PDB file of C-alpha atoms in Angstrom:
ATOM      1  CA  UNK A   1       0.000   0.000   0.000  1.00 79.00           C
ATOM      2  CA  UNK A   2       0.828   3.552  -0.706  1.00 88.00           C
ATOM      3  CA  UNK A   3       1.749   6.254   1.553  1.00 94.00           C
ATOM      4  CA  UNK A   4      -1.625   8.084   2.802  1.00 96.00           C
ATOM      5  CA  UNK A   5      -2.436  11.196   0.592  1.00 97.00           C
ATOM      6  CA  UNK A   6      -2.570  14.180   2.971  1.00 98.00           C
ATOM      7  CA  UNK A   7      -6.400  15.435   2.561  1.00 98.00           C
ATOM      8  CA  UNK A   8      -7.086  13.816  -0.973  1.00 98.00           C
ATOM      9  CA  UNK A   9     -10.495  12.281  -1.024  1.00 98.00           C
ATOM     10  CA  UNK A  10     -11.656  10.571  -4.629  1.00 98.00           C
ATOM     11  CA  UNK A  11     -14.668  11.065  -5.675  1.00 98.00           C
ATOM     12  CA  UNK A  12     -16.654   8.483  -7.317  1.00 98.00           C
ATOM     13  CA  UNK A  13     -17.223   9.751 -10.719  1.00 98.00           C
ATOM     14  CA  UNK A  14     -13.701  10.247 -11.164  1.00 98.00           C
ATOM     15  CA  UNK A  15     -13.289   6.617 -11.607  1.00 98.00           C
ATOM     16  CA  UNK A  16     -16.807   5.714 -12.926  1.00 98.00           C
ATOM     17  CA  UNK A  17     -15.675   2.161 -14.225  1.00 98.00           C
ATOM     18  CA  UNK A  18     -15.102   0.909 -10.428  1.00 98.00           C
ATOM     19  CA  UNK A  19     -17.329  -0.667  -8.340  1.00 98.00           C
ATOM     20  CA  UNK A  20     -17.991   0.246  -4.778  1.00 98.00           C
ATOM     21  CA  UNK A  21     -15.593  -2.505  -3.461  1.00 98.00           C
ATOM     22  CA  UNK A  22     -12.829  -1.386  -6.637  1.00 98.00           C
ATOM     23  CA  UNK A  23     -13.528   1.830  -5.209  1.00 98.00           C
ATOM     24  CA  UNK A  24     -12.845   0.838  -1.582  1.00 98.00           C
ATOM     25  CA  UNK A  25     -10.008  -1.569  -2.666  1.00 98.00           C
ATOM     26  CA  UNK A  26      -8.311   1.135  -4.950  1.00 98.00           C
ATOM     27  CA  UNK A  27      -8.207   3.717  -2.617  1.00 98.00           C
ATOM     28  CA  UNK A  28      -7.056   2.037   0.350  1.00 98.00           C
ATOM     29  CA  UNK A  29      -4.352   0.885  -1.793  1.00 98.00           C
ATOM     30  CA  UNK A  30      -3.317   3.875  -2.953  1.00 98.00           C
ATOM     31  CA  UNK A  31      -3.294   5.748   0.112  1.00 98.00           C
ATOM     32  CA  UNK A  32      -6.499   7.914  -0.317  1.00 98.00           C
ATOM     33  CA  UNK A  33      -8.336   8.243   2.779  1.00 98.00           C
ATOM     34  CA  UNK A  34     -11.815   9.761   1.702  1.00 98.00           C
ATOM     35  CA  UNK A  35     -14.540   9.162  -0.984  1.00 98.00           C
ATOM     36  CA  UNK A  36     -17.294  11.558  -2.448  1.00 98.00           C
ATOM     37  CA  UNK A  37     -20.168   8.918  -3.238  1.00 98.00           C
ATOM     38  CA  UNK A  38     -23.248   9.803  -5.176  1.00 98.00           C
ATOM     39  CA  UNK A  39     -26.837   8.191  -4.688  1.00 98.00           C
ATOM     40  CA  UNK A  40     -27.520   6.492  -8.385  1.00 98.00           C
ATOM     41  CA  UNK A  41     -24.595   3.791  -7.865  1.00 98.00           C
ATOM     42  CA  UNK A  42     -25.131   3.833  -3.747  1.00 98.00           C
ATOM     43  CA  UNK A  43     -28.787   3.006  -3.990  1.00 98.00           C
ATOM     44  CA  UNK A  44     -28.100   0.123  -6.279  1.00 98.00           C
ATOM     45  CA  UNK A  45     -25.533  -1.300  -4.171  1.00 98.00           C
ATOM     46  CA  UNK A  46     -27.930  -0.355  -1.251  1.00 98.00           C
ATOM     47  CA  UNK A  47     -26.698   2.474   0.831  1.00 98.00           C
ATOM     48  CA  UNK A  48     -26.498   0.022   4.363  1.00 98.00           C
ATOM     49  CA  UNK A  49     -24.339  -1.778   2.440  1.00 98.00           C
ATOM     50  CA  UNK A  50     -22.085   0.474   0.820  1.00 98.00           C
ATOM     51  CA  UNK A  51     -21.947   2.234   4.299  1.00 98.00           C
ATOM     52  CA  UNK A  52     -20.571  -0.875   5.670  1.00 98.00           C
ATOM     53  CA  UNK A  53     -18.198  -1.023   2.874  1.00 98.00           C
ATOM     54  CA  UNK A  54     -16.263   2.029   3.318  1.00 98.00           C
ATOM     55  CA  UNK A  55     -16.409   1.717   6.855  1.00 98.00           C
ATOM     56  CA  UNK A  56     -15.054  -1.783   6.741  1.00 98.00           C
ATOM     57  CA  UNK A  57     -12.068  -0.273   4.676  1.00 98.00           C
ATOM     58  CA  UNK A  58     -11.311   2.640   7.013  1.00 98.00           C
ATOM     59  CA  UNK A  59     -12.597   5.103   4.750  1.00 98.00           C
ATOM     60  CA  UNK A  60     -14.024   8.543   5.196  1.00 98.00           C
ATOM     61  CA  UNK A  61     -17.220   9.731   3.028  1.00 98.00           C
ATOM     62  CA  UNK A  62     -16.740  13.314   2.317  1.00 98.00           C
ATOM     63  CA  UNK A  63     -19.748  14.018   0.642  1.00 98.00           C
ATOM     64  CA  UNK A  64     -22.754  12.918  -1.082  1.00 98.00           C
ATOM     65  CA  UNK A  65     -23.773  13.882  -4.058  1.00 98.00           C
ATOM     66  CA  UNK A  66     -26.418  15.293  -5.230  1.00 97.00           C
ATOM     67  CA  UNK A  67     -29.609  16.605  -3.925  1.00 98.00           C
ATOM     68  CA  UNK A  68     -31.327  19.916  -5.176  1.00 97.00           C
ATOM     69  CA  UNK A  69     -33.644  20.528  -8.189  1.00 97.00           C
ATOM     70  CA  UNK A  70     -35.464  23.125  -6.336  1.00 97.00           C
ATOM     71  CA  UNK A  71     -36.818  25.208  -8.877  1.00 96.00           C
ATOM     72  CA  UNK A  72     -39.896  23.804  -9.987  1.00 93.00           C
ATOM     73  CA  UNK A  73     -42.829  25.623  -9.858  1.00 89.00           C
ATOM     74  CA  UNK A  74     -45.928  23.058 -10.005  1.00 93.00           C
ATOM     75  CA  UNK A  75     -46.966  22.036  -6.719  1.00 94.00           C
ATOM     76  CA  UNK A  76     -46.888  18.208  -7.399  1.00 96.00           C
ATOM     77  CA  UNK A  77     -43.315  18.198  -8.858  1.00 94.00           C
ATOM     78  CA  UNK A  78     -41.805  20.339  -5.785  1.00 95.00           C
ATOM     79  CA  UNK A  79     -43.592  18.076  -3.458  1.00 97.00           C
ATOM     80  CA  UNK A  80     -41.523  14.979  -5.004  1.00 97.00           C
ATOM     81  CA  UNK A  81     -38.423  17.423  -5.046  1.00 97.00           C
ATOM     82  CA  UNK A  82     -38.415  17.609  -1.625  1.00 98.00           C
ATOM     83  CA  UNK A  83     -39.212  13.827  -0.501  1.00 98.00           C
ATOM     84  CA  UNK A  84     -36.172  12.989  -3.110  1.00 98.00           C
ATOM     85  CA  UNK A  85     -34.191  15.588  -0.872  1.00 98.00           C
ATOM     86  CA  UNK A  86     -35.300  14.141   2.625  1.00 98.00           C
ATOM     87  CA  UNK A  87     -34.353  10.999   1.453  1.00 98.00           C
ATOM     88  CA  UNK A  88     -30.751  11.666  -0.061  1.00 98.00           C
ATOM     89  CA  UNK A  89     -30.588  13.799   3.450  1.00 98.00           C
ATOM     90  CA  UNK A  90     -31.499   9.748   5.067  1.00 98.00           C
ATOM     91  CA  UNK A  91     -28.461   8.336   2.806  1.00 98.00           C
ATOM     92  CA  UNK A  92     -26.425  10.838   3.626  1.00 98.00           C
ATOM     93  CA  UNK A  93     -26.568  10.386   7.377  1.00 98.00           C
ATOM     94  CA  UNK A  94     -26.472   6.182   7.164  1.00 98.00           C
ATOM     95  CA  UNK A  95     -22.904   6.855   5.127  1.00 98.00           C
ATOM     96  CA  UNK A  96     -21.680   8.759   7.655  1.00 98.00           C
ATOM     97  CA  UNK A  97     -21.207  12.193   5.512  1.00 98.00           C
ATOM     98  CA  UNK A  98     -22.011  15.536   7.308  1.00 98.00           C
ATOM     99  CA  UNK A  99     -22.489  16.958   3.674  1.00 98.00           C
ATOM    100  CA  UNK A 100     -25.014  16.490   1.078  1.00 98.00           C
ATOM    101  CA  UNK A 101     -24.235  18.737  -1.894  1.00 98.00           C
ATOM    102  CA  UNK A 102     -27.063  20.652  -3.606  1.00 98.00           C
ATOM    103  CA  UNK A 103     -27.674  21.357  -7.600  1.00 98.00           C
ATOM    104  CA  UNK A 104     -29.944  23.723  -7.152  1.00 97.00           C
ATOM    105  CA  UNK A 105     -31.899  23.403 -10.516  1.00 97.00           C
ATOM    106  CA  UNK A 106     -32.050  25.137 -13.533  1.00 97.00           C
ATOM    107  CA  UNK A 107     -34.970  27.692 -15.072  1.00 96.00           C
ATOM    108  CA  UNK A 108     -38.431  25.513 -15.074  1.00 92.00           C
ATOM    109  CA  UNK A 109     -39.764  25.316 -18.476  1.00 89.00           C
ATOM    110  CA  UNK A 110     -41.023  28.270 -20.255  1.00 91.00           C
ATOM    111  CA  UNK A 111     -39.107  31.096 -17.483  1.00 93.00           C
ATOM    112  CA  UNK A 112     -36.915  33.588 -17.984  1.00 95.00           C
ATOM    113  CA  UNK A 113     -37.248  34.499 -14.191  1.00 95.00           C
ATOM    114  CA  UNK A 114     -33.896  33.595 -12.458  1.00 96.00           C
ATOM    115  CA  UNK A 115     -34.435  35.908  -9.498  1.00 96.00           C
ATOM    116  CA  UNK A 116     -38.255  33.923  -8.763  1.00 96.00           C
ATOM    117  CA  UNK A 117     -36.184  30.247  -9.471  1.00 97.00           C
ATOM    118  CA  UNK A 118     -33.393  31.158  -6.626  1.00 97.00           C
ATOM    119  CA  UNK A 119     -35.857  32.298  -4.436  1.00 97.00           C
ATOM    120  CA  UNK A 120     -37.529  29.137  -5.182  1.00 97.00           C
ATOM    121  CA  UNK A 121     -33.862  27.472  -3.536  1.00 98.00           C
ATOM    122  CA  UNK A 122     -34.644  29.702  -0.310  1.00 98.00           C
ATOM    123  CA  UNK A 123     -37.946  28.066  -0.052  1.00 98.00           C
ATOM    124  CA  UNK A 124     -36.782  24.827  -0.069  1.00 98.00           C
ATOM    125  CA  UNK A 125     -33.723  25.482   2.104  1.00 98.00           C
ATOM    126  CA  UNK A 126     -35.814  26.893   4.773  1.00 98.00           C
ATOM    127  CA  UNK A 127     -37.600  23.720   4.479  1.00 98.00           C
ATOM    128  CA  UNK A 128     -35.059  21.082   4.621  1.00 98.00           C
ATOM    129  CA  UNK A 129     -32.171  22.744   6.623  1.00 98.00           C
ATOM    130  CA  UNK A 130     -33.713  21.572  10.077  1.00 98.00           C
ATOM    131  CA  UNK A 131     -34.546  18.331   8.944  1.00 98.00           C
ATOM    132  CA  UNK A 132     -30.691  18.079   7.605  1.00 98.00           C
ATOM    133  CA  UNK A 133     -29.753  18.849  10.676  1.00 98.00           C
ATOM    134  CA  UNK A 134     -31.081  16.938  13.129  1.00 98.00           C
ATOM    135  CA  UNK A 135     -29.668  14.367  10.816  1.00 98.00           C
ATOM    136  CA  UNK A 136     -26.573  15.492  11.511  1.00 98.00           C
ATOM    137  CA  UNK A 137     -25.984  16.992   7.586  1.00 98.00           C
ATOM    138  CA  UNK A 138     -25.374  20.291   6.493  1.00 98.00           C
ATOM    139  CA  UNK A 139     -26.756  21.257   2.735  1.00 98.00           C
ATOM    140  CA  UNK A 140     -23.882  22.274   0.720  1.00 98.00           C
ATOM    141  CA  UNK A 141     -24.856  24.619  -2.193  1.00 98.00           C
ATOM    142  CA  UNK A 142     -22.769  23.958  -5.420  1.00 98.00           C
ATOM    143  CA  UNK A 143     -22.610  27.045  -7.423  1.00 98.00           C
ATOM    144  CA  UNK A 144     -22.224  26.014 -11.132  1.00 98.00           C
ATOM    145  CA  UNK A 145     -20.305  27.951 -14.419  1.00 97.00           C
ATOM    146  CA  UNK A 146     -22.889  30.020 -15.908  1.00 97.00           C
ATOM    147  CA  UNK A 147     -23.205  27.660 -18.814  1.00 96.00           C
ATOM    148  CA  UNK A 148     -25.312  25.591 -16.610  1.00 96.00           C
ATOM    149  CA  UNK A 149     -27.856  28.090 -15.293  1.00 96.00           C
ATOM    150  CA  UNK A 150     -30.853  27.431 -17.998  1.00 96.00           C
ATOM    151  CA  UNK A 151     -30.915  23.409 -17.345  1.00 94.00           C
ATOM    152  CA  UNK A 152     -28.877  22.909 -14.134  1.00 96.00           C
ATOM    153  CA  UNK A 153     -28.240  25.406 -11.799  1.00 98.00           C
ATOM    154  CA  UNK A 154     -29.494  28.903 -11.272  1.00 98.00           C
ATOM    155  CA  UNK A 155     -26.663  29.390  -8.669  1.00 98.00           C
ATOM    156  CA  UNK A 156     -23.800  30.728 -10.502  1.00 98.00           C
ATOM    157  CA  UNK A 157     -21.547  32.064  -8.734  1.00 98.00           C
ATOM    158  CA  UNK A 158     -20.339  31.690  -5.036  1.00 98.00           C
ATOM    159  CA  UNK A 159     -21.224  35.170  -3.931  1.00 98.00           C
ATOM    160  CA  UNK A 160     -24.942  33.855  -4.771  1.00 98.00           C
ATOM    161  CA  UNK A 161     -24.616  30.451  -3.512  1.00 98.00           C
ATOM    162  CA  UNK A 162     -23.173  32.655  -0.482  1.00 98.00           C
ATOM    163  CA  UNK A 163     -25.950  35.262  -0.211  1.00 98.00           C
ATOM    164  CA  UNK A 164     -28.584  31.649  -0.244  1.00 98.00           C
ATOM    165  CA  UNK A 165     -26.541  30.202   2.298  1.00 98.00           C
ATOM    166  CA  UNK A 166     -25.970  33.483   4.968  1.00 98.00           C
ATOM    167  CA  UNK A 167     -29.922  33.232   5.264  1.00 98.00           C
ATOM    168  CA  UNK A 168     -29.579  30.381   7.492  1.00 98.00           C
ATOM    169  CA  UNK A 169     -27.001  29.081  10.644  1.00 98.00           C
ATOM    170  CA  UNK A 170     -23.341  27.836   9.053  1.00 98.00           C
ATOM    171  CA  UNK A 171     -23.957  24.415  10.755  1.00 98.00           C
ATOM    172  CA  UNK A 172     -27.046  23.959   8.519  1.00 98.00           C
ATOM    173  CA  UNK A 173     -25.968  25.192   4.662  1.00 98.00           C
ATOM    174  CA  UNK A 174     -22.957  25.163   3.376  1.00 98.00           C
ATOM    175  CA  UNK A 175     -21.188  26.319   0.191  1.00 98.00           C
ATOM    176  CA  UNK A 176     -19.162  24.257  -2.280  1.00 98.00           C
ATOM    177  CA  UNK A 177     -15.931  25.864  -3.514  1.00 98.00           C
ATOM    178  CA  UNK A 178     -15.082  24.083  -7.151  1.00 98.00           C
ATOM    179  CA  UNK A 179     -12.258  25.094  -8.998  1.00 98.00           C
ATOM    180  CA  UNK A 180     -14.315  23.750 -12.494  1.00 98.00           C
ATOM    181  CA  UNK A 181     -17.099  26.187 -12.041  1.00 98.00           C
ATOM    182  CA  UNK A 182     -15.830  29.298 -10.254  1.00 98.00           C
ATOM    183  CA  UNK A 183     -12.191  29.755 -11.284  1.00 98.00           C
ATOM    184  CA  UNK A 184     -12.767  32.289 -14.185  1.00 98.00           C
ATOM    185  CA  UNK A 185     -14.510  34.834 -11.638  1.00 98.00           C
ATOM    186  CA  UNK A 186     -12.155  37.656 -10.672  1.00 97.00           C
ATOM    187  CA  UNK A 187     -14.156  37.846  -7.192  1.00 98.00           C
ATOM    188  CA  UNK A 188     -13.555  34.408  -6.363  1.00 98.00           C
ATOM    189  CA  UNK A 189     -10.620  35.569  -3.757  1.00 98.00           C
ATOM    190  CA  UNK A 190     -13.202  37.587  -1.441  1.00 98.00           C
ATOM    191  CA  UNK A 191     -15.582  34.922  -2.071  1.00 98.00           C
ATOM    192  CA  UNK A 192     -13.542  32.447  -0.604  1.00 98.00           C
ATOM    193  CA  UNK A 193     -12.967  34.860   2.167  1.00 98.00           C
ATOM    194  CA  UNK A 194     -16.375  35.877   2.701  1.00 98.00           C
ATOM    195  CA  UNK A 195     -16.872  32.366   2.792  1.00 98.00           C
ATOM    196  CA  UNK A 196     -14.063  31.249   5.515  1.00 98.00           C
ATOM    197  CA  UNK A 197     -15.547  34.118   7.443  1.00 97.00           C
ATOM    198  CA  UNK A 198     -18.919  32.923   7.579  1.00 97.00           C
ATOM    199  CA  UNK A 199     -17.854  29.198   8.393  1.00 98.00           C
ATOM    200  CA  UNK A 200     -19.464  28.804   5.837  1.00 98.00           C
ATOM    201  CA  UNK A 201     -17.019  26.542   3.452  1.00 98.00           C
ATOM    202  CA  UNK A 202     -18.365  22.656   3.277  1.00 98.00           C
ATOM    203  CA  UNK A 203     -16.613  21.129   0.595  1.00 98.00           C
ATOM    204  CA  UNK A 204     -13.807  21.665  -1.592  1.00 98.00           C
ATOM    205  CA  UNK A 205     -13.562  19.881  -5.264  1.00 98.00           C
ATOM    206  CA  UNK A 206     -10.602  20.408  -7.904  1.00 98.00           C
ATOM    207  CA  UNK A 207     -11.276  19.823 -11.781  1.00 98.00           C
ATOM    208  CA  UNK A 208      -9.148  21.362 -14.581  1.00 98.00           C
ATOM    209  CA  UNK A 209     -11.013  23.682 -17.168  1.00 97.00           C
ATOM    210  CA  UNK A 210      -9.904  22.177 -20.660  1.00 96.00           C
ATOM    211  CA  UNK A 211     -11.129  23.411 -24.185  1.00 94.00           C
ATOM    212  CA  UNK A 212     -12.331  22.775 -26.620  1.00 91.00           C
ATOM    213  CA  UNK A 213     -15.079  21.542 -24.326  1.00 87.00           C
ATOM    214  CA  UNK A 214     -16.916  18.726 -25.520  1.00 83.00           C
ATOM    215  CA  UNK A 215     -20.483  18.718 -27.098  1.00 78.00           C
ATOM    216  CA  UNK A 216     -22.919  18.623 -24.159  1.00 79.00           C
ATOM    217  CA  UNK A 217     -20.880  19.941 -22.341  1.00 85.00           C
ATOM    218  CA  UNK A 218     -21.670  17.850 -18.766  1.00 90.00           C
ATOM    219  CA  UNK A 219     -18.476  15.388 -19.187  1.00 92.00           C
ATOM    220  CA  UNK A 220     -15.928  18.518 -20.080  1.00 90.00           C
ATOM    221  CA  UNK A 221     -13.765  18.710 -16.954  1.00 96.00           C
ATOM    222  CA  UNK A 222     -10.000  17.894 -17.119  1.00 96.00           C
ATOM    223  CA  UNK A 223      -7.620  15.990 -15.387  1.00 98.00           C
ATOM    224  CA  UNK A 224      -5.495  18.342 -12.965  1.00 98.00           C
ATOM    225  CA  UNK A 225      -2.805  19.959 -14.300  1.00 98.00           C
ATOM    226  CA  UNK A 226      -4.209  19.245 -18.378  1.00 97.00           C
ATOM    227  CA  UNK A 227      -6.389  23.064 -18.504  1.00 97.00           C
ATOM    228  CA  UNK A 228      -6.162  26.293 -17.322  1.00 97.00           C
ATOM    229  CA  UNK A 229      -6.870  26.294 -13.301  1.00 98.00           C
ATOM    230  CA  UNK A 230      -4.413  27.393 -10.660  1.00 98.00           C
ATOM    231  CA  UNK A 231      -4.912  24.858  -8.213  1.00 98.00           C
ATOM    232  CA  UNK A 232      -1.911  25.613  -5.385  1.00 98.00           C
ATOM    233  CA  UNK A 233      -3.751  29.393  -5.854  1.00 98.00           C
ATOM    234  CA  UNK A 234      -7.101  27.975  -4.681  1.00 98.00           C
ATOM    235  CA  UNK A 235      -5.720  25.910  -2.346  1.00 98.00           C
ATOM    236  CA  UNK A 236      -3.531  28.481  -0.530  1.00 98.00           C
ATOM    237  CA  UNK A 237      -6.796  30.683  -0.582  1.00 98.00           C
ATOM    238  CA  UNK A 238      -8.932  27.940   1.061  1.00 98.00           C
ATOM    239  CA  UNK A 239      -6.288  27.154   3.154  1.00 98.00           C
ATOM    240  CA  UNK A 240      -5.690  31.066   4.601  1.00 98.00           C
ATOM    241  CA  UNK A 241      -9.601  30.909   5.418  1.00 98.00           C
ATOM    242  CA  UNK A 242      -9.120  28.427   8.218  1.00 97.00           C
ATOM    243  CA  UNK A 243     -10.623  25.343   6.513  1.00 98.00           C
ATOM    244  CA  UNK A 244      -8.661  21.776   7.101  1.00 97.00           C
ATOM    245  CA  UNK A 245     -10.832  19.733   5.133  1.00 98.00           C
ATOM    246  CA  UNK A 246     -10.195  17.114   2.774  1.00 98.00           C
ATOM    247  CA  UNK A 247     -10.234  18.397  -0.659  1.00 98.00           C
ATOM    248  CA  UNK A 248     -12.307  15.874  -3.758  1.00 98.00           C
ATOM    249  CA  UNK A 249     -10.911  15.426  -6.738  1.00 98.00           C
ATOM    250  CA  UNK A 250     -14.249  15.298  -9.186  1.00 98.00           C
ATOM    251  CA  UNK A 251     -13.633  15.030 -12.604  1.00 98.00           C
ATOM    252  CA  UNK A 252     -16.351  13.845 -15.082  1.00 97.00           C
ATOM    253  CA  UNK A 253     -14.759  12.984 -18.434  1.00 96.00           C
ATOM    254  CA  UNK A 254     -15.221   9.910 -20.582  1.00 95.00           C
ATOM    255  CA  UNK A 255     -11.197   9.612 -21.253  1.00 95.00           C
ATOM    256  CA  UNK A 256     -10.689   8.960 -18.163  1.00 97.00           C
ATOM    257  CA  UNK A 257     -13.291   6.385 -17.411  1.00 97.00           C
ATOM    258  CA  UNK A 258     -12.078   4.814 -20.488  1.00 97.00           C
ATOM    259  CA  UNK A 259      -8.614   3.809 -18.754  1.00 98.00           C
ATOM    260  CA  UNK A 260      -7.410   1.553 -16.049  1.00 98.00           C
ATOM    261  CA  UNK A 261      -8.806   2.635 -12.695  1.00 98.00           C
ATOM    262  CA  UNK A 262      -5.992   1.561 -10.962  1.00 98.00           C
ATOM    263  CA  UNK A 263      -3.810   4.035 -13.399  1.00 98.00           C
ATOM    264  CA  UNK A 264      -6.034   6.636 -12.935  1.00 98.00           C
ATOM    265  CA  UNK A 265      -5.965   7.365  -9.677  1.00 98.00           C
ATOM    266  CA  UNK A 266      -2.049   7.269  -9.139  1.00 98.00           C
ATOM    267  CA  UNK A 267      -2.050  10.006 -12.043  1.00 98.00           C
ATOM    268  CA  UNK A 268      -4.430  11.982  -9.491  1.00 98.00           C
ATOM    269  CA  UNK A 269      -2.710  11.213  -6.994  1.00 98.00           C
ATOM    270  CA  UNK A 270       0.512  12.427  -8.563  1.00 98.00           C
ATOM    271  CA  UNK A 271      -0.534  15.669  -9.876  1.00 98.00           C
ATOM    272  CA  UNK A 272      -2.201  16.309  -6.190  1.00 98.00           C
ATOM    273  CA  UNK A 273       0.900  16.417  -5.098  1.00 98.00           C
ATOM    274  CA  UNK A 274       2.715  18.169  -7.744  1.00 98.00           C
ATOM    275  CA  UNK A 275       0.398  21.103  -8.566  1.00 98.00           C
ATOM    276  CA  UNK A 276      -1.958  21.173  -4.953  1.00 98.00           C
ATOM    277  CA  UNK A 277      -0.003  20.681  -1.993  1.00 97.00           C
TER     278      UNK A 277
END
């Protein structure tokens, strides 16, 4: 076995091709300490059982991933929105993550209203927030690049995900700080600071920015180290805010899941180390 990665946690799309137990196996092997597991692949493994599994292997589940899709409008739809999100707040707890990270949702069908869709987030944040934590989970809101706001996410930025977040105690929402969606704003520094402040700073993901990005844009993120994001500068500015964390490496990209796992991850592992710590 490897020599433990300081603060590296895997998440699991990184490596989509593994299994749960390749995912447990591979990362104890190679020294990573933490996972970031998301509900499709934990449900059909069964999330008691994958909660055994990384517990079994000494592993740490940083976050889950994803709840959200607050912005519909019709009464029906929201009402399923928010049973999905109680229940990914249930799996969340069983695994043993205090962070469920939030998509918030993207315009409903036929808007052009992104100030009524985000206030549609505070709705259902004032909602779930108590329920999350008496469960022991804080919500972590994921701003995503702009390019996402029609179909994904109405939060763009972190200073919004921020100014959703401040209406409500630190311990209960969160903010995600990810280098793939916010490291083209020139705030981002007194974001980050605004953020560490607040205690307000619940997860922390690294993906590279690579063009030309691919059609459909979803499975564009890049390896670390292959585009154009300044990790050690996000790092250092996470860092200065106070925040120990583990930091995910999240990378959805179709190259990658094409390749050994086992390869894979030593190349993250690597480049952690060379362009991060």
């Amino acid at each position: 076995m490897s020599p433990v990665v300081p603060r590296l946690s895997l998440n699991q799309e990184t490596i989509k091709q593994w299994s749960l137990p390749e995912l447990a196996e591979g990362c104890v092997k190679a020294g990573v300490t933490g996972v970031g597991l998301w509900r499709e692949p934990v449900q059909k493994y069964g999330v008691d059982a994958a909660a055994r599994l990384v517990r079994d292997a000494g592993l740490t589940v940083t976050s889950l991933c994803r709840g959200g899709f607050f912005t519909v409008s019709e009464p029906e739809a929201r009402a399923t929105a928010l049973a999905d999100n109680r229940r990914a707040i249930d799996e969340a707890a069983t695994l043993g993550t205090d962070t469920l990270v939030l998509v918030s949702g993207g315009l409903p069908a036929g808007s052009r209203d992104l100030f009524a869709a985000r206030e549609r987030i505070a709705d259902a944040l004032a909602e779930l927030a108590p329920y999350a934590a008496d469960h022991g989970v804080r919500l972590a809101i994921e701003p995503l690049h702009p390019m996402y706001a029609s179909d994904r996410c109405v939060v763009s930025t972190l200073a919004q995900a921020l100014d959703l977040a401040e209406r409500f105690p630190a311990e209960q929402v969160g903010v995600v700080v990810d280098t793939y969606h916010i490291w083209w704003d020139d705030t981002v520094a007194d974001q980050i600071a605004r953020a560490g402040t607040g205690g307000r700073i619940a997860a922390f993901q690294l993906a590279d920015w690579i063009t030309p990005l691919p059609e459909g844009v979803l499975l564009g993120r890049g390896q670390l180290g292959d585009g154009s994001v300044d990790f050690r500068w996000f790092r250092e500015r996470v860092d200065a805010t106070g925040y120990t964390g583990p930091i995910e490496v999240e990378i959805f990209n179709p190259a990658l899941w094409a390749r050994d796992g086992t390869e894979v991850l030593a190349e993250v592992a690597d480049r952690y180390r060379t362009l991060v710590l």
